[in-house]
Amino acid sequence: MKSFNLVVRRTHLYLGMLLIPWLLVYGVSTLIFNHRGAGPHGGTPWERLWEKPHTLKQVPNAGNLREVAAALLSEQGLSGPFGAQLQGRRLNINLQNFRAPMRLVLDLDAGRLRAERKVFAWSELLARLHFRTGYNGGGLALVWPVMVDLFCLTMLVWIITGLILWWKIRESRRKGWLALGAGALTFAVLLVLL
Amino acid sequence: MKFSKLVRRTHMYLALFLTPWLIVYALSGIVLNHGHWFAAGHGHPVPFEKVGEREYQAVFSEDADVRGIAAQVLEDLGLAGSFSVQGDASQPKLVIQRGGAFSAHRITYFRLQNRVLIEKQTFTTPMFLNRTHFRHGYQQPYVAPTLWAVVVDLVVVALLFWVLSGLWMWWEIRPARAWGAVFGAVGLGVFFLLAFTI
């Protein structure tokens, strides 16, 4: 019984130690989102890196968009998770990167390819760290969503182990029930009133 | 009460109070990280279904603010609460999105025809989780969303407090210092490696 108690305590603690950076990122970024005004949040501007003539070998359409974008990135020596969008006669490719996201903009009519990089800002870095989810990259990019999953599962583990640890402290049971009940009641009432 | 005990109890009671929010953030995080498993909650919105269409007689002054008009329409329909509105007051058609916790309504107000179309989005658990996850901010002039934003701030304070109090408690447990340091270093290493490379 003592060893089970110890396993619960150490699991709670060591997972916390491991995930400190994510706790800080999610905490500070949420504070920014919660106190940002209602106005537009376009963020920092894009700075132009280069521009050159370019013609695609394949005409992009909804069916081959990712394939065409991947080929274009490869030709430019760029790699990593990306999103592609066809906007009229313009192809936009957004390359994900926490510190300096890039985008390629190809004007299909003019045959001009432009590369741009987002000007750095701490608030935007935190937002990118907060919002990045999904298994849409290879290599190291695959580790991030694994950490996001680990963080989410750890939150559930913290709740379960936290409840066990609370129950073990007999003198705290009454106040614990009050805290748990008050939280659940506040949550339920707010959901109904929202 | 000793300082150490105060830190421990605050750590615990704060977590017990915030348990429902932590469950929502954990589950919605999984939904967001696995969008294709829950297609209806990520990138493929659940369609709106028509609930009704009715006459709506109202006269607004020329200088009426679009949010004021939308708030009045919602109140008259018995749907008052946090909302967003597309368009400006001069447009003949206003689209009002009323996002409740369990349901989302879309009200289209055809001002020239004095008519409103009321549509509702079917409830799905992933949609509920995502809407609850993204709910934040003090922009809505209603009590419940404002109190929700206060709790979101409390979650932020709690996250930061759990880090600091967790470090404090770790250092107090002498046998856990070495392994705790290892886990802390691995976490920092993985985080900075990813933050600087991807």
mmCIF file of N, CA and C in Angstrom, chain B residues 30-149:
data_model
loop_
_atom_site.group_PDB
_atom_site.id
_atom_site.type_symbol
_atom_site.label_atom_id
_atom_site.label_comp_id
_atom_site.label_asym_id
_atom_site.label_seq_id
_atom_site.Cartn_x
_atom_site.Cartn_y
_atom_site.Cartn_z
ATOM 1 N N ILE B 30 -7.160 16.720 -26.845
ATOM 2 C CA ILE B 30 -7.058 15.467 -27.617
ATOM 3 C C ILE B 30 -7.879 15.584 -28.905
ATOM 4 N N VAL B 31 -9.075 16.186 -28.799
ATOM 5 C CA VAL B 31 -9.920 16.379 -29.996
ATOM 6 C C VAL B 31 -9.177 17.242 -31.024
ATOM 7 N N LEU B 32 -8.552 18.323 -30.566
ATOM 8 C CA LEU B 32 -7.855 19.225 -31.492
ATOM 9 C C LEU B 32 -6.606 18.571 -32.087
ATOM 10 N N ASN B 33 -5.957 17.734 -31.303
ATOM 11 C CA ASN B 33 -4.721 17.108 -31.774
ATOM 12 C C ASN B 33 -4.991 15.944 -32.732
ATOM 13 N N HIS B 34 -6.233 15.450 -32.718
ATOM 14 C CA HIS B 34 -6.607 14.331 -33.602
ATOM 15 C C HIS B 34 -7.852 14.724 -34.401
ATOM 16 N N GLY B 35 -7.737 15.861 -35.098
ATOM 17 C CA GLY B 35 -8.866 16.420 -35.830
ATOM 18 C C GLY B 35 -9.576 15.431 -36.733
ATOM 19 N N HIS B 36 -8.811 14.569 -37.407
ATOM 20 C CA HIS B 36 -9.435 13.647 -38.361
ATOM 21 C C HIS B 36 -10.282 12.579 -37.671
ATOM 22 N N TRP B 37 -9.997 12.288 -36.401
ATOM 23 C CA TRP B 37 -10.842 11.331 -35.664
ATOM 24 C C TRP B 37 -12.207 11.939 -35.354
ATOM 25 N N PHE B 38 -12.192 13.260 -35.171
ATOM 26 C CA PHE B 38 -13.422 13.958 -34.772
ATOM 27 C C PHE B 38 -13.726 15.022 -35.823
ATOM 28 N N ALA B 39 -13.897 14.582 -37.074
ATOM 29 C CA ALA B 39 -13.992 15.523 -38.192
ATOM 30 C C ALA B 39 -15.040 16.604 -37.955
ATOM 31 N N ALA B 40 -16.133 16.244 -37.273
ATOM 32 C CA ALA B 40 -17.206 17.223 -37.080
ATOM 33 C C ALA B 40 -16.770 18.357 -36.163
ATOM 34 N N GLY B 41 -15.703 18.144 -35.403
ATOM 35 C CA GLY B 41 -15.305 19.190 -34.473
ATOM 36 C C GLY B 41 -14.073 19.942 -34.915
ATOM 37 N N HIS B 42 -13.569 19.652 -36.086
ATOM 38 C CA HIS B 42 -12.290 20.244 -36.468
ATOM 39 C C HIS B 42 -12.264 20.469 -37.982
ATOM 40 N N GLY B 43 -12.492 21.681 -38.390
ATOM 41 C CA GLY B 43 -12.367 22.006 -39.805
ATOM 42 C C GLY B 43 -13.601 21.676 -40.627
ATOM 43 N N HIS B 44 -14.436 20.798 -40.132
ATOM 44 C CA HIS B 44 -15.665 20.450 -40.862
ATOM 45 C C HIS B 44 -16.845 20.745 -39.941
ATOM 46 N N PRO B 45 -17.299 21.971 -39.918
ATOM 47 C CA PRO B 45 -18.339 22.336 -38.942
ATOM 48 C C PRO B 45 -19.639 21.564 -39.158
ATOM 49 N N VAL B 46 -20.300 21.302 -38.048
ATOM 50 C CA VAL B 46 -21.602 20.640 -38.106
ATOM 51 C C VAL B 46 -22.578 21.613 -38.760
ATOM 52 N N PRO B 47 -23.390 21.154 -39.735
ATOM 53 C CA PRO B 47 -24.289 22.098 -40.414
ATOM 54 C C PRO B 47 -25.394 22.614 -39.491
ATOM 55 N N PHE B 48 -25.910 23.780 -39.863
ATOM 56 C CA PHE B 48 -27.030 24.360 -39.112
ATOM 57 C C PHE B 48 -28.348 23.846 -39.697
ATOM 58 N N GLU B 49 -29.306 23.601 -38.828
ATOM 59 C CA GLU B 49 -30.632 23.171 -39.282
ATOM 60 C C GLU B 49 -31.652 24.256 -38.956
ATOM 61 N N LYS B 50 -32.577 24.432 -39.883
ATOM 62 C CA LYS B 50 -33.583 25.488 -39.700
ATOM 63 C C LYS B 50 -34.519 25.142 -38.535
ATOM 64 N N VAL B 51 -34.669 26.105 -37.638
ATOM 65 C CA VAL B 51 -35.570 25.913 -36.505
ATOM 66 C C VAL B 51 -36.880 26.643 -36.777
ATOM 67 N N GLY B 52 -36.786 27.789 -37.408
ATOM 68 C CA GLY B 52 -37.993 28.551 -37.705
ATOM 69 C C GLY B 52 -37.679 29.815 -38.468
ATOM 70 N N GLU B 53 -38.746 30.410 -38.991
ATOM 71 C CA GLU B 53 -38.618 31.672 -39.716
ATOM 72 C C GLU B 53 -39.850 32.477 -39.337
ATOM 73 N N ARG B 54 -39.650 33.711 -38.940
ATOM 74 C CA ARG B 54 -40.817 34.467 -38.501
ATOM 75 C C ARG B 54 -40.677 35.950 -38.795
ATOM 76 N N GLU B 55 -41.795 36.609 -38.686
ATOM 77 C CA GLU B 55 -41.807 38.054 -38.905
ATOM 78 C C GLU B 55 -41.141 38.733 -37.703
ATOM 79 N N TYR B 56 -40.396 39.777 -37.983
ATOM 80 C CA TYR B 56 -39.766 40.505 -36.871
ATOM 81 C C TYR B 56 -39.849 41.996 -37.175
ATOM 82 N N GLN B 57 -40.748 42.646 -36.479
ATOM 83 C CA GLN B 57 -40.981 44.076 -36.705
ATOM 84 C C GLN B 57 -40.164 44.875 -35.699
ATOM 85 N N ALA B 58 -39.257 45.671 -36.200
ATOM 86 C CA ALA B 58 -38.488 46.536 -35.305
ATOM 87 C C ALA B 58 -37.945 47.707 -36.107
ATOM 88 N N VAL B 59 -37.860 48.837 -35.473
ATOM 89 C CA VAL B 59 -37.296 50.017 -36.141
ATOM 90 C C VAL B 59 -36.080 50.458 -35.339
ATOM 91 N N PHE B 60 -34.971 50.584 -36.013
ATOM 92 C CA PHE B 60 -33.747 51.041 -35.343
ATOM 93 C C PHE B 60 -33.349 52.391 -35.925
ATOM 94 N N SER B 61 -32.845 53.249 -35.102
ATOM 95 C CA SER B 61 -32.424 54.569 -35.587
ATOM 96 C C SER B 61 -31.228 54.414 -36.526
ATOM 97 N N GLU B 62 -30.996 55.400 -37.340
ATOM 98 C CA GLU B 62 -29.943 55.314 -38.353
ATOM 99 C C GLU B 62 -28.551 55.164 -37.754
ATOM 100 N N ASP B 63 -28.405 55.731 -36.551
ATOM 101 C CA ASP B 63 -27.074 55.653 -35.931
ATOM 102 C C ASP B 63 -26.925 54.426 -35.026
ATOM 103 N N ALA B 64 -27.890 53.501 -35.101
ATOM 104 C CA ALA B 64 -27.831 52.318 -34.212
ATOM 105 C C ALA B 64 -26.582 51.490 -34.522
ATOM 106 N N ASP B 65 -25.972 51.033 -33.453
ATOM 107 C CA ASP B 65 -24.764 50.221 -33.577
ATOM 108 C C ASP B 65 -25.162 48.782 -33.924
ATOM 109 N N VAL B 66 -24.350 48.125 -34.768
ATOM 110 C CA VAL B 66 -24.714 46.785 -35.240
ATOM 111 C C VAL B 66 -24.801 45.788 -34.078
ATOM 112 N N ARG B 67 -23.932 45.919 -33.097
ATOM 113 C CA ARG B 67 -23.988 44.995 -31.946
ATOM 114 C C ARG B 67 -25.225 45.253 -31.091
ATOM 115 N N GLY B 68 -25.616 46.532 -31.046
ATOM 116 C CA GLY B 68 -26.830 46.881 -30.311
ATOM 117 C C GLY B 68 -28.059 46.266 -30.981
ATOM 118 N N ILE B 69 -28.086 46.338 -32.325
ATOM 119 C CA ILE B 69 -29.209 45.752 -33.074
ATOM 120 C C ILE B 69 -29.255 44.244 -32.830
ATOM 121 N N ALA B 70 -28.086 43.608 -32.948
ATOM 122 C CA ALA B 70 -28.018 42.145 -32.771
ATOM 123 C C ALA B 70 -28.454 41.738 -31.365
ATOM 124 N N ALA B 71 -28.012 42.499 -30.358
ATOM 125 C CA ALA B 71 -28.377 42.180 -28.968
ATOM 126 C C ALA B 71 -29.882 42.290 -28.778
ATOM 127 N N GLN B 72 -30.485 43.319 -29.422
ATOM 128 C CA GLN B 72 -31.936 43.510 -29.296
ATOM 129 C C GLN B 72 -32.696 42.356 -29.961
ATOM 130 N N VAL B 73 -32.240 41.954 -31.143
ATOM 131 C CA VAL B 73 -32.886 40.844 -31.863
ATOM 132 C C VAL B 73 -32.833 39.582 -31.004
ATOM 133 N N LEU B 74 -31.662 39.294 -30.444
ATOM 134 C CA LEU B 74 -31.509 38.081 -29.625
ATOM 135 C C LEU B 74 -32.414 38.136 -28.393
ATOM 136 N N GLU B 75 -32.478 39.311 -27.788
ATOM 137 C CA GLU B 75 -33.309 39.438 -26.591
ATOM 138 C C GLU B 75 -34.776 39.201 -26.945
ATOM 139 N N ASP B 76 -35.214 39.774 -28.069
ATOM 140 C CA ASP B 76 -36.611 39.609 -28.484
ATOM 141 C C ASP B 76 -36.934 38.157 -28.832
ATOM 142 N N LEU B 77 -35.913 37.421 -29.249
ATOM 143 C CA LEU B 77 -36.130 36.005 -29.601
ATOM 144 C C LEU B 77 -35.928 35.086 -28.396
ATOM 145 N N GLY B 78 -35.600 35.670 -27.241
ATOM 146 C CA GLY B 78 -35.353 34.865 -26.041
ATOM 147 C C GLY B 78 -34.035 34.128 -26.102
ATOM 148 N N LEU B 79 -33.066 34.700 -26.852
ATOM 149 C CA LEU B 79 -31.766 34.033 -27.017
ATOM 150 C C LEU B 79 -30.615 34.923 -26.532
ATOM 151 N N ALA B 80 -30.883 35.826 -25.612
ATOM 152 C CA ALA B 80 -29.835 36.760 -25.166
ATOM 153 C C ALA B 80 -28.618 36.021 -24.623
ATOM 154 N N GLY B 81 -27.460 36.550 -24.930
ATOM 155 C CA GLY B 81 -26.208 35.941 -24.465
ATOM 156 C C GLY B 81 -25.081 36.283 -25.412
ATOM 157 N N SER B 82 -23.902 35.725 -25.157
ATOM 158 C CA SER B 82 -22.725 36.106 -25.951
ATOM 159 C C SER B 82 -22.936 35.776 -27.429
ATOM 160 N N PHE B 83 -22.483 36.695 -28.271
ATOM 161 C CA PHE B 83 -22.727 36.547 -29.710
ATOM 162 C C PHE B 83 -21.657 37.284 -30.508
ATOM 163 N N SER B 84 -21.632 36.974 -31.799
ATOM 164 C CA SER B 84 -20.846 37.773 -32.733
ATOM 165 C C SER B 84 -21.770 38.100 -33.898
ATOM 166 N N VAL B 85 -21.467 39.186 -34.595
ATOM 167 C CA VAL B 85 -22.342 39.577 -35.702
ATOM 168 C C VAL B 85 -21.503 39.988 -36.908
ATOM 169 N N GLN B 86 -21.962 39.518 -38.076
ATOM 170 C CA GLN B 86 -21.269 39.875 -39.320
ATOM 171 C C GLN B 86 -22.023 41.014 -39.984
ATOM 172 N N GLY B 87 -21.266 41.907 -40.568
ATOM 173 C CA GLY B 87 -21.878 43.012 -41.290
ATOM 174 C C GLY B 87 -21.932 44.266 -40.449
ATOM 175 N N ASP B 88 -22.405 45.363 -41.086
ATOM 176 C CA ASP B 88 -22.558 46.597 -40.316
ATOM 177 C C ASP B 88 -24.016 47.033 -40.363
ATOM 178 N N ALA B 89 -24.307 48.059 -39.577
ATOM 179 C CA ALA B 89 -25.699 48.462 -39.360
ATOM 180 C C ALA B 89 -26.413 48.894 -40.642
ATOM 181 N N SER B 90 -25.659 49.249 -41.685
ATOM 182 C CA SER B 90 -26.305 49.730 -42.909
ATOM 183 C C SER B 90 -26.731 48.580 -43.824
ATOM 184 N N GLN B 91 -26.313 47.364 -43.523
ATOM 185 C CA GLN B 91 -26.605 46.250 -44.426
ATOM 186 C C GLN B 91 -28.020 45.717 -44.240
ATOM 187 N N PRO B 92 -28.643 45.280 -45.338
ATOM 188 C CA PRO B 92 -30.016 44.780 -45.222
ATOM 189 C C PRO B 92 -30.099 43.399 -44.579
ATOM 190 N N LYS B 93 -28.959 42.698 -44.492
ATOM 191 C CA LYS B 93 -28.975 41.354 -43.888
ATOM 192 C C LYS B 93 -27.887 41.259 -42.821
ATOM 193 N N LEU B 94 -28.269 40.890 -41.615
ATOM 194 C CA LEU B 94 -27.288 40.710 -40.529
ATOM 195 C C LEU B 94 -27.280 39.236 -40.127
ATOM 196 N N VAL B 95 -26.088 38.684 -39.981
ATOM 197 C CA VAL B 95 -25.974 37.291 -39.532
ATOM 198 C C VAL B 95 -25.404 37.307 -38.116
ATOM 199 N N ILE B 96 -26.187 36.793 -37.177
ATOM 200 C CA ILE B 96 -25.796 36.816 -35.761
ATOM 201 C C ILE B 96 -25.503 35.387 -35.316
ATOM 202 N N GLN B 97 -24.319 35.174 -34.776
ATOM 203 C CA GLN B 97 -23.950 33.849 -34.256
ATOM 204 C C GLN B 97 -24.073 33.900 -32.740
ATOM 205 N N ARG B 98 -24.951 33.089 -32.205
ATOM 206 C CA ARG B 98 -25.152 33.054 -30.742
ATOM 207 C C ARG B 98 -24.603 31.722 -30.231
ATOM 208 N N GLY B 99 -23.443 31.802 -29.588
ATOM 209 C CA GLY B 99 -22.781 30.578 -29.145
ATOM 210 C C GLY B 99 -23.041 30.281 -27.688
ATOM 211 N N GLY B 100 -23.971 29.402 -27.415
ATOM 212 C CA GLY B 100 -24.200 28.940 -26.046
ATOM 213 C C GLY B 100 -23.243 27.803 -25.740
ATOM 214 N N ALA B 101 -23.337 27.261 -24.527
ATOM 215 C CA ALA B 101 -22.433 26.161 -24.180
ATOM 216 C C ALA B 101 -22.832 24.875 -24.896
ATOM 217 N N PHE B 102 -24.124 24.595 -24.930
ATOM 218 C CA PHE B 102 -24.592 23.317 -25.471
ATOM 219 C C PHE B 102 -25.169 23.437 -26.877
ATOM 220 N N SER B 103 -25.433 24.652 -27.320
ATOM 221 C CA SER B 103 -25.988 24.813 -28.669
ATOM 222 C C SER B 103 -25.508 26.119 -29.265
ATOM 223 N N ALA B 104 -25.482 26.136 -30.589
ATOM 224 C CA ALA B 104 -25.128 27.376 -31.279
ATOM 225 C C ALA B 104 -26.268 27.725 -32.219
ATOM 226 N N HIS B 105 -26.724 28.963 -32.158
ATOM 227 C CA HIS B 105 -27.787 29.427 -33.049
ATOM 228 C C HIS B 105 -27.206 30.409 -34.067
ATOM 229 N N ARG B 106 -27.777 30.376 -35.242
ATOM 230 C CA ARG B 106 -27.436 31.394 -36.250
ATOM 231 C C ARG B 106 -28.740 32.104 -36.622
ATOM 232 N N ILE B 107 -28.743 33.398 -36.391
ATOM 233 C CA ILE B 107 -29.942 34.186 -36.683
ATOM 234 C C ILE B 107 -29.629 35.084 -37.869
ATOM 235 N N THR B 108 -30.424 34.962 -38.918
ATOM 236 C CA THR B 108 -30.251 35.854 -40.063
ATOM 237 C C THR B 108 -31.426 36.837 -40.052
ATOM 238 N N TYR B 109 -31.080 38.102 -39.912
ATOM 239 C CA TYR B 109 -32.099 39.150 -39.830
ATOM 240 C C TYR B 109 -32.148 39.885 -41.169
ATOM 241 N N PHE B 110 -33.293 39.688 -41.891
ATOM 242 C CA PHE B 110 -33.516 40.367 -43.170
ATOM 243 C C PHE B 110 -34.272 41.648 -42.844
ATOM 244 N N ARG B 111 -33.529 42.747 -42.777
ATOM 245 C CA ARG B 111 -34.107 43.971 -42.221
ATOM 246 C C ARG B 111 -35.190 44.557 -43.125
ATOM 247 N N LEU B 112 -35.007 44.481 -44.454
ATOM 248 C CA LEU B 112 -35.995 45.102 -45.352
ATOM 249 C C LEU B 112 -37.296 44.306 -45.370
ATOM 250 N N GLN B 113 -37.165 42.975 -45.197
ATOM 251 C CA GLN B 113 -38.364 42.109 -45.221
ATOM 252 C C GLN B 113 -38.989 41.944 -43.838
ATOM 253 N N ASN B 114 -38.345 42.536 -42.808
ATOM 254 C CA ASN B 114 -38.822 42.372 -41.416
ATOM 255 C C ASN B 114 -39.003 40.892 -41.059
ATOM 256 N N ARG B 115 -37.955 40.120 -41.277
ATOM 257 C CA ARG B 115 -38.053 38.675 -41.115
ATOM 258 C C ARG B 115 -36.761 38.160 -40.472
ATOM 259 N N VAL B 116 -36.890 37.122 -39.653
ATOM 260 C CA VAL B 116 -35.680 36.486 -39.113
ATOM 261 C C VAL B 116 -35.727 34.986 -39.383
ATOM 262 N N LEU B 117 -34.580 34.455 -39.734
ATOM 263 C CA LEU B 117 -34.428 33.014 -39.943
ATOM 264 C C LEU B 117 -33.604 32.492 -38.766
ATOM 265 N N ILE B 118 -34.122 31.485 -38.091
ATOM 266 C CA ILE B 118 -33.430 30.939 -36.917
ATOM 267 C C ILE B 118 -32.940 29.533 -37.237
ATOM 268 N N GLU B 119 -31.648 29.329 -37.091
ATOM 269 C CA GLU B 119 -31.058 27.999 -37.344
ATOM 270 C C GLU B 119 -30.271 27.567 -36.114
ATOM 271 N N LYS B 120 -30.140 26.253 -35.958
ATOM 272 C CA LYS B 120 -29.455 25.727 -34.780
ATOM 273 C C LYS B 120 -28.495 24.617 -35.213
ATOM 274 N N GLN B 121 -27.355 24.595 -34.555
ATOM 275 C CA GLN B 121 -26.361 23.563 -34.850
ATOM 276 C C GLN B 121 -26.617 22.368 -33.928
ATOM 277 N N THR B 122 -26.588 21.174 -34.513
ATOM 278 C CA THR B 122 -26.811 19.967 -33.714
ATOM 279 C C THR B 122 -25.681 19.803 -32.697
ATOM 280 N N PHE B 123 -26.032 19.342 -31.508
ATOM 281 C CA PHE B 123 -25.023 19.155 -30.454
ATOM 282 C C PHE B 123 -24.149 17.943 -30.759
ATOM 283 N N THR B 124 -22.844 18.147 -30.670
ATOM 284 C CA THR B 124 -21.916 17.004 -30.699
ATOM 285 C C THR B 124 -20.901 17.245 -29.576
ATOM 286 N N THR B 125 -20.422 16.172 -28.992
ATOM 287 C CA THR B 125 -19.477 16.317 -27.878
ATOM 288 C C THR B 125 -18.179 17.023 -28.301
ATOM 289 N N PRO B 126 -17.561 16.655 -29.448
ATOM 290 C CA PRO B 126 -16.333 17.379 -29.841
ATOM 291 C C PRO B 126 -16.565 18.876 -30.025
ATOM 292 N N MET B 127 -17.720 19.244 -30.610
ATOM 293 C CA MET B 127 -18.025 20.672 -30.799
ATOM 294 C C MET B 127 -18.161 21.369 -29.448
ATOM 295 N N PHE B 128 -18.843 20.701 -28.520
ATOM 296 C CA PHE B 128 -19.022 21.277 -27.176
ATOM 297 C C PHE B 128 -17.662 21.501 -26.514
ATOM 298 N N LEU B 129 -16.795 20.476 -26.611
ATOM 299 C CA LEU B 129 -15.469 20.580 -25.982
ATOM 300 C C LEU B 129 -14.657 21.720 -26.593
ATOM 301 N N ASN B 130 -14.695 21.804 -27.932
ATOM 302 C CA ASN B 130 -13.916 22.847 -28.598
ATOM 303 C C ASN B 130 -14.443 24.241 -28.277
ATOM 304 N N ARG B 131 -15.768 24.377 -28.298
ATOM 305 C CA ARG B 131 -16.349 25.697 -27.981
ATOM 306 C C ARG B 131 -15.980 26.109 -26.557
ATOM 307 N N THR B 132 -16.028 25.130 -25.639
ATOM 308 C CA THR B 132 -15.711 25.440 -24.244
ATOM 309 C C THR B 132 -14.230 25.768 -24.100
ATOM 310 N N HIS B 133 -13.393 25.044 -24.860
ATOM 311 C CA HIS B 133 -11.943 25.285 -24.820
ATOM 312 C C HIS B 133 -11.621 26.725 -25.262
ATOM 313 N N PHE B 134 -12.262 27.163 -26.346
ATOM 314 C CA PHE B 134 -11.903 28.459 -26.935
ATOM 315 C C PHE B 134 -12.638 29.642 -26.305
ATOM 316 N N ARG B 135 -13.517 29.383 -25.354
ATOM 317 C CA ARG B 135 -14.276 30.478 -24.750
ATOM 318 C C ARG B 135 -13.365 31.282 -23.812
ATOM 319 N N HIS B 136 -13.219 32.557 -24.067
ATOM 320 C CA HIS B 136 -12.343 33.392 -23.243
ATOM 321 C C HIS B 136 -12.662 34.855 -23.521
ATOM 322 N N GLY B 137 -12.059 35.732 -22.751
ATOM 323 C CA GLY B 137 -12.136 37.163 -23.038
ATOM 324 C C GLY B 137 -13.266 37.881 -22.313
ATOM 325 N N TYR B 138 -13.063 39.195 -22.201
ATOM 326 C CA TYR B 138 -13.996 40.041 -21.448
ATOM 327 C C TYR B 138 -14.805 40.950 -22.387
ATOM 328 N N GLN B 139 -14.950 40.542 -23.645
ATOM 329 C CA GLN B 139 -15.599 41.455 -24.605
ATOM 330 C C GLN B 139 -17.130 41.441 -24.543
ATOM 331 N N GLN B 140 -17.705 40.337 -24.043
ATOM 332 C CA GLN B 140 -19.169 40.220 -24.062
ATOM 333 C C GLN B 140 -19.788 40.960 -22.874
ATOM 334 N N PRO B 141 -20.859 41.734 -23.138
ATOM 335 C CA PRO B 141 -21.449 42.527 -22.043
ATOM 336 C C PRO B 141 -22.453 41.725 -21.202
ATOM 337 N N TYR B 142 -22.132 40.486 -20.893
ATOM 338 C CA TYR B 142 -23.042 39.655 -20.095
ATOM 339 C C TYR B 142 -22.281 39.092 -18.896
ATOM 340 N N VAL B 143 -23.023 38.738 -17.853
ATOM 341 C CA VAL B 143 -22.390 38.302 -16.610
ATOM 342 C C VAL B 143 -21.684 36.952 -16.782
ATOM 343 N N ALA B 144 -22.389 35.979 -17.373
ATOM 344 C CA ALA B 144 -21.823 34.617 -17.432
ATOM 345 C C ALA B 144 -20.495 34.551 -18.212
ATOM 346 N N PRO B 145 -20.414 35.139 -19.425
ATOM 347 C CA PRO B 145 -19.120 35.100 -20.130
ATOM 348 C C PRO B 145 -18.011 35.832 -19.388
ATOM 349 N N THR B 146 -18.398 36.913 -18.666
ATOM 350 C CA THR B 146 -17.386 37.651 -17.892
ATOM 351 C C THR B 146 -16.862 36.783 -16.750
ATOM 352 N N LEU B 147 -17.791 36.088 -16.052
ATOM 353 C CA LEU B 147 -17.361 35.205 -14.963
ATOM 354 C C LEU B 147 -16.514 34.053 -15.509
ATOM 355 N N TRP B 148 -16.890 33.579 -16.716
ATOM 356 C CA TRP B 148 -16.101 32.507 -17.343
ATOM 357 C C TRP B 148 -14.662 33.000 -17.574
ATOM 358 N N ALA B 149 -14.537 34.237 -18.066
ATOM 359 C CA ALA B 149 -13.203 34.803 -18.312
ATOM 360 C C ALA B 149 -12.417 34.939 -17.006
#
